Coordinates of C-alpha atoms in Angstrom, one line a residue:
M116 CA 21.9 16.4 -17.1
I117 CA 21.2 17.6 -20.6
S118 CA 21.8 14.9 -23.2
K119 CA 23.9 15.5 -26.3
L120 CA 21.9 15.5 -29.6
D121 CA 22.6 12.3 -31.5
T122 CA 22.0 12.9 -35.2
N123 CA 22.9 9.3 -36.1
I124 CA 19.4 7.9 -36.3
P125 CA 17.6 6.0 -39.1
K126 CA 16.7 8.3 -41.9
L127 CA 13.0 7.4 -42.1
G128 CA 10.7 9.1 -39.5
F129 CA 7.1 8.1 -38.9
G130 CA 4.9 11.2 -39.3
L131 CA 1.7 10.8 -37.4
M132 CA -0.6 13.5 -38.9
R133 CA -2.3 11.3 -41.6
L134 CA -3.1 8.1 -39.7
P135 CA -5.1 5.2 -41.2
K136 CA -8.9 5.6 -40.7
I137 CA -12.1 3.7 -41.0
N138 CA -15.2 5.8 -41.3
D139 CA -13.2 8.9 -40.3
V140 CA -12.0 7.1 -37.0
I141 CA -8.3 6.2 -36.6
D142 CA -7.8 2.5 -37.3
I143 CA -5.8 1.5 -34.2
E144 CA -5.3 -2.1 -35.2
Q145 CA -3.7 -1.1 -38.5
L146 CA -1.7 1.5 -36.8
K147 CA -0.4 -1.2 -34.4
Q148 CA 0.7 -3.3 -37.4
M149 CA 2.4 -0.3 -38.9
V150 CA 4.3 0.5 -35.7
D151 CA 5.4 -3.1 -35.4
V152 CA 6.8 -3.3 -38.9
Y153 CA 8.5 0.1 -38.5
L154 CA 10.3 -0.9 -35.3
E155 CA 11.1 -4.4 -36.5
K156 CA 13.0 -2.8 -39.5
G157 CA 15.1 -0.8 -37.1
F158 CA 13.5 2.6 -37.4
T159 CA 12.8 4.7 -34.3
Y160 CA 11.5 8.2 -34.8
F161 CA 7.8 9.1 -34.3
D162 CA 6.5 12.6 -34.9
T163 CA 3.2 14.0 -33.8
A164 CA 1.8 17.3 -32.5
W165 CA -0.7 18.8 -30.0
G166 CA -2.8 19.9 -32.9
Y167 CA -2.9 16.6 -34.8
E168 CA -6.4 15.4 -34.0
K169 CA -6.4 12.2 -31.8
S170 CA -2.9 11.4 -32.9
E171 CA -1.2 11.7 -29.5
E172 CA -3.8 9.4 -27.9
A173 CA -3.6 6.9 -30.8
I174 CA 0.1 6.5 -30.6
K175 CA -0.1 6.0 -26.9
T176 CA -2.2 3.0 -27.5
A177 CA -0.3 1.7 -30.5
L178 CA 3.3 2.4 -29.3
V179 CA 3.8 3.8 -25.8
D180 CA 1.6 1.2 -24.1
R181 CA 3.1 -1.7 -26.0
Y182 CA 6.9 -1.0 -26.2
P183 CA 9.6 -0.2 -23.7
R184 CA 10.7 3.4 -23.7
D185 CA 14.2 2.8 -25.0
R186 CA 12.8 1.3 -28.3
Y187 CA 11.8 4.6 -29.8
L188 CA 12.3 8.3 -30.1
F189 CA 9.3 10.6 -29.6
A190 CA 8.6 14.1 -30.9
T191 CA 5.7 16.4 -30.5
K192 CA 5.0 20.1 -30.9
M193 CA 3.4 23.2 -29.3
P194 CA 1.5 25.7 -31.4
A195 CA 1.6 28.6 -28.9
W196 CA 0.0 30.9 -31.5
M197 CA -3.2 29.0 -31.0
A198 CA -3.4 29.9 -27.3
H199 CA -5.1 32.9 -25.8
S200 CA -2.9 33.1 -22.7
K201 CA 0.5 32.0 -21.2
Q202 CA -1.3 29.5 -19.1
E203 CA -3.1 28.0 -22.1
A204 CA 0.1 27.8 -24.1
E205 CA 1.9 26.0 -21.2
E206 CA -1.0 23.6 -20.7
M207 CA -0.4 22.3 -24.3
F208 CA 2.8 20.8 -23.0
W209 CA 1.2 19.1 -20.0
T210 CA -1.7 17.9 -22.2
S211 CA 0.7 16.3 -24.6
L212 CA 2.4 14.5 -21.7
R213 CA -0.9 13.2 -20.4
R214 CA -2.2 12.2 -23.8
T215 CA 0.9 10.2 -24.7
G216 CA 1.5 8.8 -21.2
L217 CA 5.2 9.8 -21.4
A218 CA 7.4 11.1 -18.7
Y219 CA 9.6 13.1 -21.3
F220 CA 9.9 13.9 -25.0
D221 CA 13.1 13.1 -26.8
F222 CA 12.3 16.0 -29.2
Y223 CA 10.0 18.9 -28.5
L224 CA 9.3 21.5 -31.2
L225 CA 7.9 25.0 -31.1
H226 CA 5.4 24.5 -33.9
N227 CA 5.2 26.5 -37.1
L228 CA 7.3 29.6 -36.3
G229 CA 7.3 32.5 -38.7
G230 CA 4.2 33.9 -40.5
T231 CA 3.4 37.4 -41.8
D232 CA 5.5 39.8 -39.7
N233 CA 6.6 36.8 -37.7
I234 CA 3.2 36.8 -36.0
R235 CA 3.4 33.1 -34.9
T236 CA 6.8 33.5 -33.5
D237 CA 5.6 36.5 -31.5
A238 CA 3.2 34.3 -29.5
F239 CA 6.2 32.3 -28.1
D240 CA 7.8 35.6 -27.1
K241 CA 4.6 37.0 -25.6
Y242 CA 3.9 33.9 -23.5
D243 CA 7.6 33.4 -22.5
I244 CA 7.7 29.9 -23.9
W245 CA 11.4 30.1 -24.4
D246 CA 12.0 30.2 -20.6
F247 CA 9.2 27.6 -20.0
T248 CA 10.7 25.1 -22.4
A249 CA 14.2 25.7 -20.9
E250 CA 12.8 24.9 -17.5
Q251 CA 11.3 21.7 -18.8
K252 CA 14.6 20.8 -20.4
R253 CA 16.4 21.3 -17.1
A254 CA 13.8 19.1 -15.4
G255 CA 14.4 16.3 -17.9
R256 CA 11.0 16.5 -19.5
I257 CA 12.5 17.7 -22.8
K258 CA 15.7 16.1 -24.1
H259 CA 16.1 18.3 -27.2
L260 CA 14.4 21.5 -28.2
G261 CA 13.8 22.6 -31.7
C262 CA 11.3 24.2 -34.0
S263 CA 9.3 23.6 -37.1
V264 CA 9.1 26.4 -39.7
H265 CA 6.9 27.2 -42.7
A266 CA 8.4 30.6 -43.5
S267 CA 10.9 32.5 -45.5
A268 CA 14.6 31.9 -45.3
E269 CA 14.9 35.5 -43.9
H270 CA 12.5 34.7 -41.0
L271 CA 14.3 31.4 -40.3
D272 CA 17.6 33.2 -40.1
E273 CA 16.1 35.7 -37.7
I274 CA 14.7 32.9 -35.5
L275 CA 18.0 30.9 -35.4
T276 CA 20.0 34.0 -34.7
A277 CA 17.8 35.1 -31.8
H278 CA 17.6 31.6 -30.3
P279 CA 20.8 29.7 -30.6
E280 CA 19.5 27.3 -27.9
L281 CA 17.4 25.6 -30.6
E282 CA 19.2 22.4 -31.3
F283 CA 17.5 21.4 -34.6
V284 CA 15.0 22.7 -37.1
Q285 CA 12.2 20.9 -39.1
L286 CA 11.7 22.2 -42.6
Q287 CA 9.5 21.5 -45.7
I288 CA 12.0 20.2 -48.2
N289 CA 11.3 18.3 -51.4
Y290 CA 12.6 18.5 -55.0
S291 CA 9.5 20.2 -56.3
D292 CA 9.8 23.1 -53.8
W293 CA 13.6 23.4 -53.8
D294 CA 13.5 26.6 -55.9
N295 CA 9.9 27.5 -55.2
P296 CA 10.0 31.2 -54.2
A297 CA 6.9 30.8 -52.0
I298 CA 8.3 27.9 -49.9
Q299 CA 12.1 28.4 -50.3
S300 CA 13.1 24.9 -49.4
G301 CA 16.6 25.3 -50.8
K302 CA 17.2 28.7 -49.2
C303 CA 15.8 27.5 -45.8
Y304 CA 18.1 24.5 -45.9
E305 CA 21.1 26.7 -46.5
V306 CA 20.2 28.9 -43.6
A307 CA 19.9 25.8 -41.3
R308 CA 23.4 24.7 -42.6
K309 CA 24.8 28.2 -41.9
H310 CA 23.6 28.0 -38.3
D311 CA 24.9 24.4 -38.1
K312 CA 21.5 23.1 -37.1
P313 CA 20.6 19.5 -38.0
V314 CA 17.5 19.3 -40.2
I315 CA 14.4 17.1 -39.9
I316 CA 12.6 17.1 -43.2
M317 CA 8.8 17.2 -43.5
E318 CA 6.6 17.0 -46.6
P319 CA 9.3 15.2 -48.7
V320 CA 6.6 13.9 -51.0
K321 CA 4.7 17.2 -50.9
G322 CA 1.5 15.8 -49.3
G323 CA 1.5 12.9 -51.8
A324 CA 1.8 15.0 -54.9
L325 CA 5.3 13.6 -55.7
A326 CA 3.8 10.1 -55.6
A327 CA 1.2 11.0 -58.2
L328 CA 3.2 12.9 -60.8
P329 CA 2.0 14.1 -64.2
E330 CA 2.5 11.5 -66.9
K331 CA 5.5 13.1 -68.5
A332 CA 7.4 13.5 -65.2
A333 CA 6.4 10.0 -64.1
A334 CA 7.7 8.5 -67.3
L335 CA 11.2 9.9 -66.6
L336 CA 11.4 8.2 -63.3
H337 CA 10.0 4.9 -64.7
R338 CA 12.4 4.9 -67.6
S339 CA 15.3 5.3 -65.2
N340 CA 14.2 2.7 -62.7
P341 CA 10.9 0.9 -63.5
H342 CA 10.9 -0.9 -60.1
A343 CA 11.2 2.2 -57.9
S344 CA 8.1 4.0 -56.6
Q345 CA 7.7 7.7 -57.2
A346 CA 7.6 8.2 -53.4
S347 CA 11.0 6.5 -53.1
W348 CA 12.6 9.0 -55.4
A349 CA 11.2 11.9 -53.4
I350 CA 12.2 10.5 -50.0
R351 CA 15.7 9.4 -51.1
Y352 CA 16.2 12.8 -52.6
A353 CA 15.5 14.4 -49.2
A354 CA 17.5 11.9 -47.2
S355 CA 20.5 12.3 -49.5
L356 CA 21.1 15.9 -48.3
D357 CA 23.9 16.6 -45.8
G358 CA 23.0 17.4 -42.2
I359 CA 19.7 15.5 -42.2
M360 CA 18.6 13.8 -39.0
T361 CA 15.6 12.0 -40.5
V362 CA 13.0 12.4 -43.2
L363 CA 9.3 12.2 -42.0
S364 CA 6.8 10.4 -44.1
G365 CA 3.1 10.7 -43.2
M366 CA 2.2 7.1 -43.8
S367 CA -1.5 6.4 -43.9
T368 CA -1.6 2.7 -44.7
L369 CA 0.4 -0.4 -43.9
E370 CA 1.1 -0.7 -47.7
Q371 CA 2.7 2.8 -47.7
L372 CA 4.8 2.0 -44.7
Q373 CA 6.0 -1.3 -46.2
N374 CA 7.0 0.5 -49.4
N375 CA 8.9 3.2 -47.6
V376 CA 10.9 0.7 -45.3
S377 CA 11.7 -1.4 -48.4
F378 CA 14.0 1.3 -49.8
M379 CA 15.0 3.0 -46.6
T380 CA 16.1 0.0 -44.5
D381 CA 19.4 -0.1 -46.3
F382 CA 19.3 3.5 -47.4
V383 CA 21.5 4.4 -50.4
P384 CA 21.8 8.2 -51.4
L385 CA 20.9 9.2 -54.9
D386 CA 23.9 9.0 -57.2
Q387 CA 24.8 11.6 -59.8
D388 CA 22.8 9.9 -62.6
E389 CA 19.7 9.8 -60.4
L390 CA 20.1 13.4 -59.5
K391 CA 20.2 14.3 -63.2
V392 CA 16.9 12.4 -63.6
I393 CA 15.4 14.5 -60.7
A394 CA 16.6 17.7 -62.4
E395 CA 14.7 16.6 -65.6
V396 CA 11.6 16.0 -63.5
Q397 CA 12.0 19.4 -61.9
A398 CA 12.2 20.9 -65.4
V399 CA 9.0 19.2 -66.4
L400 CA 7.1 20.3 -63.3
S401 CA 8.1 23.9 -64.0
E402 CA 6.9 23.9 -67.7
N403 CA 3.4 25.0 -66.9
Q404 CA 3.3 28.8 -66.5
Q405 CA 3.1 29.6 -62.8
I406 CA 1.8 32.8 -61.2
P407 CA 5.1 34.5 -60.4
C408 CA 4.2 35.2 -56.7
T409 CA 7.2 35.4 -54.4
D410 CA 5.1 35.6 -51.2
C411 CA 6.4 39.0 -50.3
Q412 CA 2.9 39.8 -48.9
Y413 CA 2.9 43.4 -49.9
C414 CA -0.5 42.8 -51.3
L415 CA -2.0 41.8 -48.0
K416 CA -1.4 45.0 -46.1
G417 CA -3.9 47.2 -47.9
C418 CA -6.5 44.5 -49.0
P419 CA -9.9 45.7 -47.6
Q420 CA -11.3 42.1 -48.0
N421 CA -8.4 40.4 -46.1
I422 CA -7.9 38.0 -49.0
A423 CA -5.1 35.5 -48.6
I424 CA -3.7 36.3 -52.0
P425 CA -0.3 34.5 -51.8
S426 CA -1.9 31.4 -50.3
I427 CA -4.5 31.3 -53.0
F428 CA -1.8 31.6 -55.7
K429 CA 0.1 28.8 -54.0
A430 CA -2.9 26.5 -54.4
K431 CA -3.4 27.6 -58.0
N432 CA 0.2 27.0 -58.8
D433 CA 0.0 23.5 -57.2
Y434 CA -2.9 22.8 -59.5
L435 CA -1.1 24.1 -62.6
T436 CA 1.9 21.8 -61.7
F437 CA 0.2 18.6 -60.7
G438 CA -3.3 18.9 -62.2
D439 CA -4.9 17.5 -59.1
I440 CA -8.0 19.7 -58.5
S441 CA -9.2 17.9 -55.4
R442 CA -5.8 18.4 -53.6
A443 CA -5.7 22.1 -54.8
K444 CA -9.2 22.7 -53.5
E445 CA -8.2 21.3 -50.1
M446 CA -5.2 23.5 -50.0
Y447 CA -7.4 26.5 -50.9
A448 CA -10.0 25.7 -48.3
F449 CA -7.4 25.4 -45.6
Q450 CA -5.5 28.5 -46.5
T451 CA -8.7 30.7 -46.7
R452 CA -10.5 29.2 -43.7
K453 CA -10.0 32.4 -41.7
T454 CA -9.6 35.0 -44.5
G455 CA -11.3 36.3 -47.5
K456 CA -11.7 34.0 -50.5
A457 CA -10.9 34.7 -54.1
H458 CA -14.5 35.6 -54.9
D459 CA -14.5 38.3 -52.2
C460 CA -12.2 40.5 -54.4
I461 CA -13.9 43.9 -55.1
C462 CA -11.3 44.8 -57.7
C463 CA -10.1 47.9 -55.9
G464 CA -6.6 47.4 -57.4
M465 CA -4.7 48.3 -54.2
C466 CA -2.8 44.9 -54.4
E467 CA -1.7 45.5 -58.0
Q468 CA -0.3 48.9 -57.1
V469 CA 2.2 47.4 -54.7
C470 CA 3.0 44.1 -56.3
P471 CA 6.8 44.1 -57.2
Q472 CA 6.2 41.3 -59.7
G473 CA 3.6 43.2 -61.7
I474 CA 1.1 40.3 -61.4
S475 CA -2.4 40.9 -62.7
I476 CA -3.8 39.9 -59.3
M477 CA -7.4 40.7 -59.9
K478 CA -7.4 38.6 -63.0
E479 CA -5.7 35.7 -61.3
L480 CA -8.1 35.8 -58.4
T481 CA -11.0 35.6 -60.8
S482 CA -9.4 32.6 -62.3
A483 CA -8.8 31.0 -58.9
S484 CA -12.4 31.6 -57.9
A485 CA -13.6 29.9 -61.0
A486 CA -11.5 26.9 -60.2
F487 CA -12.0 26.7 -56.4
D488 CA -15.2 28.5 -55.4
V489 CA -17.5 26.0 -56.9

């Protein structure tokens, strides 16, 4: 029997991508402490993925082997676009079951749909994963099926229109990216609402950036509430939206977890005065002139060097906003790991000929290379 989706769950989810480590090895004992505190405070939702290195095995030890199954809700994800065959994609599901030691997943997500020309979504079609997951749901191994999306609102609309069987959607939403044309947090949220899909929020603190704000923005929050952490503003902002199932926080230390549960145990949505403060912070973050890239990706089609132009501009804009060069370099390295880098530009000008925003792309790539290719 297929269970009904219950959206009335505690609004803080435990994201398991950035686990505590000692010498680059997951600190299982600290993770156990974090799990214990999290559950003791009444929270229940754990989120991992097939592709999070050693995460599924670690949470088996820290959670699954130590608590009865009815104490928690468990979610993991399948990145079928990383597979080279239907069999390999399906094996991701069975591998996750073995790694976690579970008989079923409360929430199973098709991981990171979208991409240029919906290339990642196409893999789920090619390998017939829709029928495969429907079969696992009928067998009781999946209670609820959804997807995570890092894509445009247009792509999200296409996905949810084509697959109404998806029960929920996981989106990157935070106050910094709400109007960001490259990420489209606000627009994607509205699409999910239009399709009446509950939303799980990821990256509410933007990978930690909203917990390390520029001085001017940080001062606004401190003046409004000197006792509230910057992270608390970001997480409460996300959790205050309508139609939210839970807000995932990638907690890497016991201290981070204790801070998060301190303000989410008896969650209070942001009031109108607090929302005005957030609007002031958004204005401050937008003061630095950004590269006006809308991620239309027209520039990619004719680039002879296969340079990830919009992704490079995303890293550069992040640096312009937050001033964190280490974080921006990490973003740049990740985004260009399989493509050309900024210094690979041969200044052929094909990208500038098709850019609807009139961006001086070659000049911006030279600037990005000076910042990141060193």
